[in-house]
Short mmCIF file of C-alpha atoms in Angstrom, two decimals:
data_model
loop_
_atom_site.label_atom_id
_atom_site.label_comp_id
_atom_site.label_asym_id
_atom_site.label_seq_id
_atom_site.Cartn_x
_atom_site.Cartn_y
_atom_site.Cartn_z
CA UNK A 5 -28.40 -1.67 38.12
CA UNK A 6 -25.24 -2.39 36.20
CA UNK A 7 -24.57 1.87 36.27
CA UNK A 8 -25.24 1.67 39.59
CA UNK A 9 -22.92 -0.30 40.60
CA UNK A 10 -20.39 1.64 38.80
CA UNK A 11 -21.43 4.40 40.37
CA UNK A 12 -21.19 2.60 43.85
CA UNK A 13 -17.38 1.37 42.92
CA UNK A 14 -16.10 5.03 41.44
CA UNK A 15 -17.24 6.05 45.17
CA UNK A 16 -15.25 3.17 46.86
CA UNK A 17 -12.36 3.88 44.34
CA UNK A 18 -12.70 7.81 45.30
CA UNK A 19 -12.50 7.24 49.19
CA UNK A 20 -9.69 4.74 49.16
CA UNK A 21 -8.07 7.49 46.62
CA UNK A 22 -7.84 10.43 48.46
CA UNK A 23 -6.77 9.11 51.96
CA UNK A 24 -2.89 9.90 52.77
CA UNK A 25 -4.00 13.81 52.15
CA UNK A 26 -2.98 15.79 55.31
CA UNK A 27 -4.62 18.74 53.89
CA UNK A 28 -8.17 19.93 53.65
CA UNK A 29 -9.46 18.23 50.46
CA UNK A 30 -12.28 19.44 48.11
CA UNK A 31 -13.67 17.35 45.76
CA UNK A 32 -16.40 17.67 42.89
CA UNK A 33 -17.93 15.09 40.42
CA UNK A 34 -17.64 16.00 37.07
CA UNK A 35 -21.28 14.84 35.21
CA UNK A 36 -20.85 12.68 33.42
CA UNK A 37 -24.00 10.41 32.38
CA UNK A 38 -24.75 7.37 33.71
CA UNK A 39 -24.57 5.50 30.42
CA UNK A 40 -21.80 7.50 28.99
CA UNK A 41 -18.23 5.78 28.84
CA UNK A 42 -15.38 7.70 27.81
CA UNK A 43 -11.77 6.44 26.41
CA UNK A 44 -10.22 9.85 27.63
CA UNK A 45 -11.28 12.88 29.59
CA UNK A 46 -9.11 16.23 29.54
CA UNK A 47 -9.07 19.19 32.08
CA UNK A 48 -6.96 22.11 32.38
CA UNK A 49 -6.27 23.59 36.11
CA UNK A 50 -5.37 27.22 36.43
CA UNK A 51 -2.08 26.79 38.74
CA UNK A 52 -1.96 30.50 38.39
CA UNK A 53 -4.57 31.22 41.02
CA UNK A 54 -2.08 29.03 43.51
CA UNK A 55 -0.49 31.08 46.41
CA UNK A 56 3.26 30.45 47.03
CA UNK A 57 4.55 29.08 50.43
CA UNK A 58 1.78 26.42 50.45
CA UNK A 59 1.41 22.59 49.55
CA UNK A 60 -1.01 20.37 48.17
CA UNK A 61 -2.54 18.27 45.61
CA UNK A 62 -5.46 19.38 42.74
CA UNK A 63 -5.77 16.78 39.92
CA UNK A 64 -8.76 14.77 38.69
CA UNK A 65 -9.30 11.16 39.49
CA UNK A 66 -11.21 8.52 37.66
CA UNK A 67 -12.83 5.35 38.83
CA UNK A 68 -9.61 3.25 37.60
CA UNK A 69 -7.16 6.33 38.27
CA UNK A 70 -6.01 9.92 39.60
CA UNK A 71 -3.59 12.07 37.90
CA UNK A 72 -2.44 15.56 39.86
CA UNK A 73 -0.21 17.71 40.76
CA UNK A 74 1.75 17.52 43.73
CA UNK A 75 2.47 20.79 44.79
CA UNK A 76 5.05 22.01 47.90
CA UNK A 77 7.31 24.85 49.18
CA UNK A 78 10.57 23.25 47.50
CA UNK A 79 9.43 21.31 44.82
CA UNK A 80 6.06 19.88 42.45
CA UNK A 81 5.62 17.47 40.49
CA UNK A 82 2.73 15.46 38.47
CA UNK A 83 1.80 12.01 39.85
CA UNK A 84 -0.22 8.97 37.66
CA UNK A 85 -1.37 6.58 39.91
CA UNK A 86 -3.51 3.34 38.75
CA UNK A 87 -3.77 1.53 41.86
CA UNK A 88 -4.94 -1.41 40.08
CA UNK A 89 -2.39 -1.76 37.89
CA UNK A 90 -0.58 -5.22 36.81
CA UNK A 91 2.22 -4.09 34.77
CA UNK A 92 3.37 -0.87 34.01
CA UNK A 93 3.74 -0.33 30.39
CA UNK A 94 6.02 2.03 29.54
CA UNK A 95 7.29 5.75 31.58
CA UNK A 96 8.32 9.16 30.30
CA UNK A 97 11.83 10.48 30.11
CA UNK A 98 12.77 11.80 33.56
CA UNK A 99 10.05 9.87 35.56
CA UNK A 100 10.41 8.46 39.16
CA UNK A 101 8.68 5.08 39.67
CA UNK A 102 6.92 4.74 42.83
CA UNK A 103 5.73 1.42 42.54
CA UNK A 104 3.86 -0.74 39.59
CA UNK A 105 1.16 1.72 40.24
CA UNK A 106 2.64 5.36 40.31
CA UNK A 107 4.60 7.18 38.20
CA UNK A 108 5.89 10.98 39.00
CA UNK A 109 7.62 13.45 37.19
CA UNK A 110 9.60 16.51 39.13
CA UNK A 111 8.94 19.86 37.38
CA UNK A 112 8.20 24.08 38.61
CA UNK A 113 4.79 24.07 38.38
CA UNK A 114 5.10 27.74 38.61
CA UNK A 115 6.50 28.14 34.90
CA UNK A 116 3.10 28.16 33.46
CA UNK A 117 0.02 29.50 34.31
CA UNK A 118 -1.93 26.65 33.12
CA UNK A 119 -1.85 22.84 32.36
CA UNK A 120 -4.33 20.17 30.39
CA UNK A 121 -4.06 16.83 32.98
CA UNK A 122 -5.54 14.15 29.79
CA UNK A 123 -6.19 10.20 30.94
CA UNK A 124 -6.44 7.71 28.18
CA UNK A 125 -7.48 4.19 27.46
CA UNK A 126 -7.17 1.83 25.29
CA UNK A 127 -9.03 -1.83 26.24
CA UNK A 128 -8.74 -5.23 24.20
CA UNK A 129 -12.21 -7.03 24.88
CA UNK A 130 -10.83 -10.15 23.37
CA UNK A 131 -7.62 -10.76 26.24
CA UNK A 132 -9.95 -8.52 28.95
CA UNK A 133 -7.27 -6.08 29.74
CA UNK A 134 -7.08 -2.10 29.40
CA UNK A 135 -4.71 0.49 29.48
CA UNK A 136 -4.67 3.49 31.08
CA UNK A 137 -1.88 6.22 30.31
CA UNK A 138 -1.79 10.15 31.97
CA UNK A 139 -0.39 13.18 30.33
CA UNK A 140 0.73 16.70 30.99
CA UNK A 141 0.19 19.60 28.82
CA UNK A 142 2.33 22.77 28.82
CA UNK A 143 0.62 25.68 26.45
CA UNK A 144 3.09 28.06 26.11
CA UNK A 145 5.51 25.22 24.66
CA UNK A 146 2.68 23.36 22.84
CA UNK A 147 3.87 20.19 24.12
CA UNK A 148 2.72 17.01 25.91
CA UNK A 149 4.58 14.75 28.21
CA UNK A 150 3.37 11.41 28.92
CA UNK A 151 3.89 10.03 32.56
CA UNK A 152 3.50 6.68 32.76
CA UNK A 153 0.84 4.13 30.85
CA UNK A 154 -0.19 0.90 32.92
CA UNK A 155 -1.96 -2.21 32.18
CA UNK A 156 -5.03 -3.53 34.07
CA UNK A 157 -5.61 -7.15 33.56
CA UNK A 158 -9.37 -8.49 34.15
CA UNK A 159 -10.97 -5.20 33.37
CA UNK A 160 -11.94 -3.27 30.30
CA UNK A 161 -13.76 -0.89 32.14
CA UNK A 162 -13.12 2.83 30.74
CA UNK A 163 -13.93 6.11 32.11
CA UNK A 164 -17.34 5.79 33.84
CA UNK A 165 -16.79 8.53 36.47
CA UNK A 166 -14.80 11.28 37.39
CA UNK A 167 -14.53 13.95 39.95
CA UNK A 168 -11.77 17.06 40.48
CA UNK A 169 -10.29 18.03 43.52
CA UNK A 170 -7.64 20.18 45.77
CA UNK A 171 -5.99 20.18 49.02
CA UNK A 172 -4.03 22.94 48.29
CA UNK A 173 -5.16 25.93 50.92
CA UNK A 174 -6.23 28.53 48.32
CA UNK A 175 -9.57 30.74 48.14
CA UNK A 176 -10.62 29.59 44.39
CA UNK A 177 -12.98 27.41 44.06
CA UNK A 178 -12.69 23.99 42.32
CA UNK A 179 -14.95 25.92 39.28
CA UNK A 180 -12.08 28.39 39.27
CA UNK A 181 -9.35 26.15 39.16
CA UNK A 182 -10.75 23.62 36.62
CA UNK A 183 -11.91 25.67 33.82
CA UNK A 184 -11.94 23.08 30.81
CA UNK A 185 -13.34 19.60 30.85
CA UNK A 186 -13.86 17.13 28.02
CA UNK A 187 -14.36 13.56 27.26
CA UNK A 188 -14.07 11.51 24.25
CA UNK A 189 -15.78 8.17 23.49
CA UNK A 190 -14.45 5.51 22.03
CA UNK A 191 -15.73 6.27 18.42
CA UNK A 192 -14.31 9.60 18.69
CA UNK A 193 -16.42 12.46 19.06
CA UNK A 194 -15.60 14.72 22.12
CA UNK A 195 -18.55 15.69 24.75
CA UNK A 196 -18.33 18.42 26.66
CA UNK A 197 -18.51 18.03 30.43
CA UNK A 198 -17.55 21.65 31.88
CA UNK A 199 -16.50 24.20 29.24
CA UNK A 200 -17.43 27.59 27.55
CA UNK A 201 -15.24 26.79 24.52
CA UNK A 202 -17.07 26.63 21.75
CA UNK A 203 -14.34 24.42 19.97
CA UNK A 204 -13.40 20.51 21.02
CA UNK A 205 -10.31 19.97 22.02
CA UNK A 206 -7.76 19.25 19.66
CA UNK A 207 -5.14 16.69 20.94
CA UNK A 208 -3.85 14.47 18.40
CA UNK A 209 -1.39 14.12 16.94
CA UNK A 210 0.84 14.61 20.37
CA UNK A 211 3.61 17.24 20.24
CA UNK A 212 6.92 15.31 22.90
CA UNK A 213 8.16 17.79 24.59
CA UNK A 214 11.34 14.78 24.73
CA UNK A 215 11.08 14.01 21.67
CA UNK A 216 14.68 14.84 20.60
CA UNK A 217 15.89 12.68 23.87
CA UNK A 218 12.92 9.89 22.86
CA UNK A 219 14.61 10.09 19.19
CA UNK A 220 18.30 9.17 20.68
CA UNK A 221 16.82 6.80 22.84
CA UNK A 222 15.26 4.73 20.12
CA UNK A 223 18.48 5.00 18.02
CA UNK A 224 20.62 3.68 20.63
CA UNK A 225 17.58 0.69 21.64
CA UNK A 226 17.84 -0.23 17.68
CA UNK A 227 21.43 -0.20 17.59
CA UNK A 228 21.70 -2.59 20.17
CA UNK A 229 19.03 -5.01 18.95
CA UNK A 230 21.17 -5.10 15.19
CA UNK A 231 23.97 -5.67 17.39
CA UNK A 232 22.32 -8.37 19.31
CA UNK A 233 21.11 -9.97 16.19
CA UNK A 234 17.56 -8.81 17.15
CA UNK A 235 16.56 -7.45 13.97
CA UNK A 236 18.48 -7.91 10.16
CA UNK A 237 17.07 -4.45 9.15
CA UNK A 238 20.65 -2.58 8.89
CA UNK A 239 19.78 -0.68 6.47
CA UNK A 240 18.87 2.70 6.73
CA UNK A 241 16.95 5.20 5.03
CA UNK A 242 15.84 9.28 6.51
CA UNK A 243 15.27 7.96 10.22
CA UNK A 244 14.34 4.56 10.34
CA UNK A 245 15.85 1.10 9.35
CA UNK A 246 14.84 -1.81 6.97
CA UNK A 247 15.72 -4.57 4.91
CA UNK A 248 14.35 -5.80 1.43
CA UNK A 249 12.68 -9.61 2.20
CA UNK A 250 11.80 -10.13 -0.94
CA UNK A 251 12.72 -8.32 -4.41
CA UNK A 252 10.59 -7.66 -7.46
CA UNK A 253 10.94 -7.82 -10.93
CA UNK A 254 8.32 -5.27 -11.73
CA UNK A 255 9.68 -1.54 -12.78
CA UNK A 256 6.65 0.43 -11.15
CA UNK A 257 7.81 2.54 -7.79
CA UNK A 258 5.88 3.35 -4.65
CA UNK A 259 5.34 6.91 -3.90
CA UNK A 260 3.89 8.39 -0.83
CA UNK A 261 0.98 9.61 -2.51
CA UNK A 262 -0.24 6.56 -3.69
CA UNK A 263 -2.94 4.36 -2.45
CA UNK A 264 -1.34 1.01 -1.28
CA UNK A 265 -2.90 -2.66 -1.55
CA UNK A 266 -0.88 -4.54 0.63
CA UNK A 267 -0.29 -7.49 2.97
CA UNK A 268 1.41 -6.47 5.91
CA UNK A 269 2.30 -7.67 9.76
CA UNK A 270 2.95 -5.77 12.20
CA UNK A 271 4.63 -5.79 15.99
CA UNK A 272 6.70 -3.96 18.60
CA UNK A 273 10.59 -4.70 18.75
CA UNK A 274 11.68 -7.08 20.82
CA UNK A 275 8.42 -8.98 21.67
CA UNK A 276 6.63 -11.42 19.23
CA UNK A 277 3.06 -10.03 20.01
CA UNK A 278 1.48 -9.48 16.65
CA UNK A 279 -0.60 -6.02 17.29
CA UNK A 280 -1.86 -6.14 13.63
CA UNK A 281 -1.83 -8.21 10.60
CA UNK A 282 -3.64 -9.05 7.20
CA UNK A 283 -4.11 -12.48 6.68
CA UNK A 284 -5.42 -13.78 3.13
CA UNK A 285 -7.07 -10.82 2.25
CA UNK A 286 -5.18 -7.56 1.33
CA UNK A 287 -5.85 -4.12 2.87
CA UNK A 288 -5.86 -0.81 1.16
CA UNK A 289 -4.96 2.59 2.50
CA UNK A 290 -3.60 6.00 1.11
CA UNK A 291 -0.44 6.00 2.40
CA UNK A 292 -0.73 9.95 3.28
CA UNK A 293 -3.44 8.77 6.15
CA UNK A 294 -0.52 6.40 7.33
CA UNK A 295 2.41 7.06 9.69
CA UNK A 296 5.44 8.68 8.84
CA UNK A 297 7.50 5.67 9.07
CA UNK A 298 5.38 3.93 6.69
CA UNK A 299 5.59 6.91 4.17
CA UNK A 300 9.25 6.72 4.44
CA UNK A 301 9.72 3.05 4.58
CA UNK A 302 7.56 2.49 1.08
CA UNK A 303 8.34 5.48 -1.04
CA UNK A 304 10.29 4.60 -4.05
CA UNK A 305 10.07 0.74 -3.37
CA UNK A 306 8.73 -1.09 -6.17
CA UNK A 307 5.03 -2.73 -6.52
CA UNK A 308 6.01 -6.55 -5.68
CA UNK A 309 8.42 -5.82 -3.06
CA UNK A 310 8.40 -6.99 0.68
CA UNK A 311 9.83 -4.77 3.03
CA UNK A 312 10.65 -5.29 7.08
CA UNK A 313 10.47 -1.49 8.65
CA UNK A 314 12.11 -1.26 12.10
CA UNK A 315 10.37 2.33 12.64
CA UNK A 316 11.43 4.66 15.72
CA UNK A 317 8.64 6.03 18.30
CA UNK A 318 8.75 9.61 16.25
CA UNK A 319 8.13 7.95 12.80
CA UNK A 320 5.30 5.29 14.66
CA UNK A 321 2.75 6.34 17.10
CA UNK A 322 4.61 8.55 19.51
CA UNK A 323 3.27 9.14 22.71
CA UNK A 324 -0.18 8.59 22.15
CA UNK A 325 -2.31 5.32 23.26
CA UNK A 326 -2.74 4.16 20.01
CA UNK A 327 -3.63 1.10 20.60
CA UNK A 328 -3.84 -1.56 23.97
CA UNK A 329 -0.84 -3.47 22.68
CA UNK A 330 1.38 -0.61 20.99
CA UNK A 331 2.48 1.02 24.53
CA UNK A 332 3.34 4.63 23.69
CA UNK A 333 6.65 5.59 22.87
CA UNK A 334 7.07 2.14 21.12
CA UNK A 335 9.77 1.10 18.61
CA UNK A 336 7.94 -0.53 15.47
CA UNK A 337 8.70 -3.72 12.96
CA UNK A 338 6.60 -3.90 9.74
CA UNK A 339 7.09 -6.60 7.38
CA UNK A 340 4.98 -5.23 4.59
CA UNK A 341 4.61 -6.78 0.87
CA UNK A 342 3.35 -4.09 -1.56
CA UNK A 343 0.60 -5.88 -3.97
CA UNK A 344 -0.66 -2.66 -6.53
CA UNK A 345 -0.74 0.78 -5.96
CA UNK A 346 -3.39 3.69 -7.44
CA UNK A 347 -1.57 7.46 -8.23
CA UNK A 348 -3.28 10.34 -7.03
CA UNK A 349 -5.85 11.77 -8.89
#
């Protein structure tokens, strides 16, 4: 009953979704099982088999979103909507904000003869909220661009349907526009929905096709919160910033090869939401399974120290929804307190 009704409200969702286009539509559910939920389903549309002179839209839209492209004589562009949105999160480089619900991007569709169109989510049972984030894929650059990630409050429902469509007047066939379809559940593994590739996908980590502009961005953002007195970590060290909390006695260095027990707290910049954080128990990890930043930020400190990291979007988590409170493109603080280390064997 409980599938059912999923099934009922993807429907509901679907109809309300695909009103406001003038053209012809054709639509197609992708199957995906009743008691399958996904945290991320990719598909790549063939834009090559598009006419010129024509408009319309072909995307895919889930039960909690749609992500497409918008295409027209003049101009195209890639639209995320989540019309149940509360907040928008964060929005790529160049966007155009429609509302707190929609997010486009202007680009010439026509450049490549292909794109991946990937929704993600990332839900936090304990506050009942989920995010939902959409992404474009360009092959011959081997780059992703995210378009907007939004926040739905009340919900933690993932990906429990999904269908394809097109309004654009052309003689293919959904089936020969959407070649490639994947999801991924929550644990990890990737099921294939419509595909004859014999390999999953491979997605992460995400290559930014701004990451160069994202990089300058996060300087300036950092530079204005020492300036502002947001931060005391002036220091800086191949990328990010930091400052020494606490000094040890102890002649034994950090390397970023070592495997790290620490204690360690962790946040985005400028808020005072804790996303992670050991409490009286240390944690340990090889620090060559960790983020860049962290590599950086610890190699060549010594065992006893406590460091704060202020760690730019490159060095962090990028683009990718890492997590439901570490939007993507976030600017990181660490305050991390080395306890022993292990060398590599």
């Amino acid at each position: 009953m409980k599938y059912l009704l999923f099934g009922i409200l993807g429907v509901i969702f679907w109809m309300h979704a695909i009103t406001g286009f003038s053209q012809k539509l054709a639509s197609a559910p992708l199957p995906i099982s009743a008691n399958t939920k996904l945290s991320s389903i990719v598909t790549t549309v063939k834009t090559s088999l598009l006419e010129q002179g024509k408009k319309g839209k072909l995307g895919i839209a889930t039960n909690q979103s749609k992500l497409y492209l918008n295409v027209s004589k003049k101009k195209s562009s890639i639209v995320f909507e989540v019309p149940r949105a509360s907040t928008l999160l964060s929005s790529g480089l160049q966007t155009s904000v429609g509302s707190k619900s929609s997010v486009s991007w202007d680009f010439d569709v026509k450049k490549e003869g292909q794109y991946k169109l990937y929704i993600a989510t990332a839900s936090d049972s304990a506050e009942n909220f989920i995010v939902y984030s959409g992404y474009i894929y360009f092959p011959e650059l081997n780059k992703w661009k995210i378009i907007a990630s939004f926040r739905i409050n009340g919900s933690t429902e993932n990906i429990t349907s999904a269908n394809t469509f097109n309004s654009y007047p052309t003689t293919a066939t959904l089936d020969d526009l959407f070649i490639d379809s994947w999801g991924q559940r929550d644990s990890g593994p990737w099921l294939k929905i419509k595909s004859n590739a014999l390999q999953n996908p491979i997605l992460t980590p995400l290559s930014d096709i701004d990451s160069t502009e994202q990089s300058q961005l996060d300087t300036y953002l950092i530079q204005k919160a020492i300036e502002s007195k947001q931060t005391d970590a002036i220091q800086f060290k191949d990328g990010l910033y930091f400052t020494l909390m606490k000094t040890s006695s102890k002649l034994e260095l950090v390397h970023m090869t070592d495997t790290a027990t620490i204690f360690y707290k962790g946040y985005v910049i400028g808020t005072d939401i804790v996303f992670d954080q050991t409490s009286k128990e240390t944690r340990t990890f090889p620090l060559s399974r960790l983020i860049r930043g962290w590599q950086i930020g610890l190699d060549n400190t010594h065992i006893g120290d406590k460091i704060k990291l202020v760690i730019p979007s490159g060095l962090g988590y990028g683009i990718r929804t890492r997590s439901p409170k570490i939007p993507p493109n976030s600017i990181l603080v660490f305050e991390i307190e080395t306890v022993d280390t292990k060398p590599k064997k």
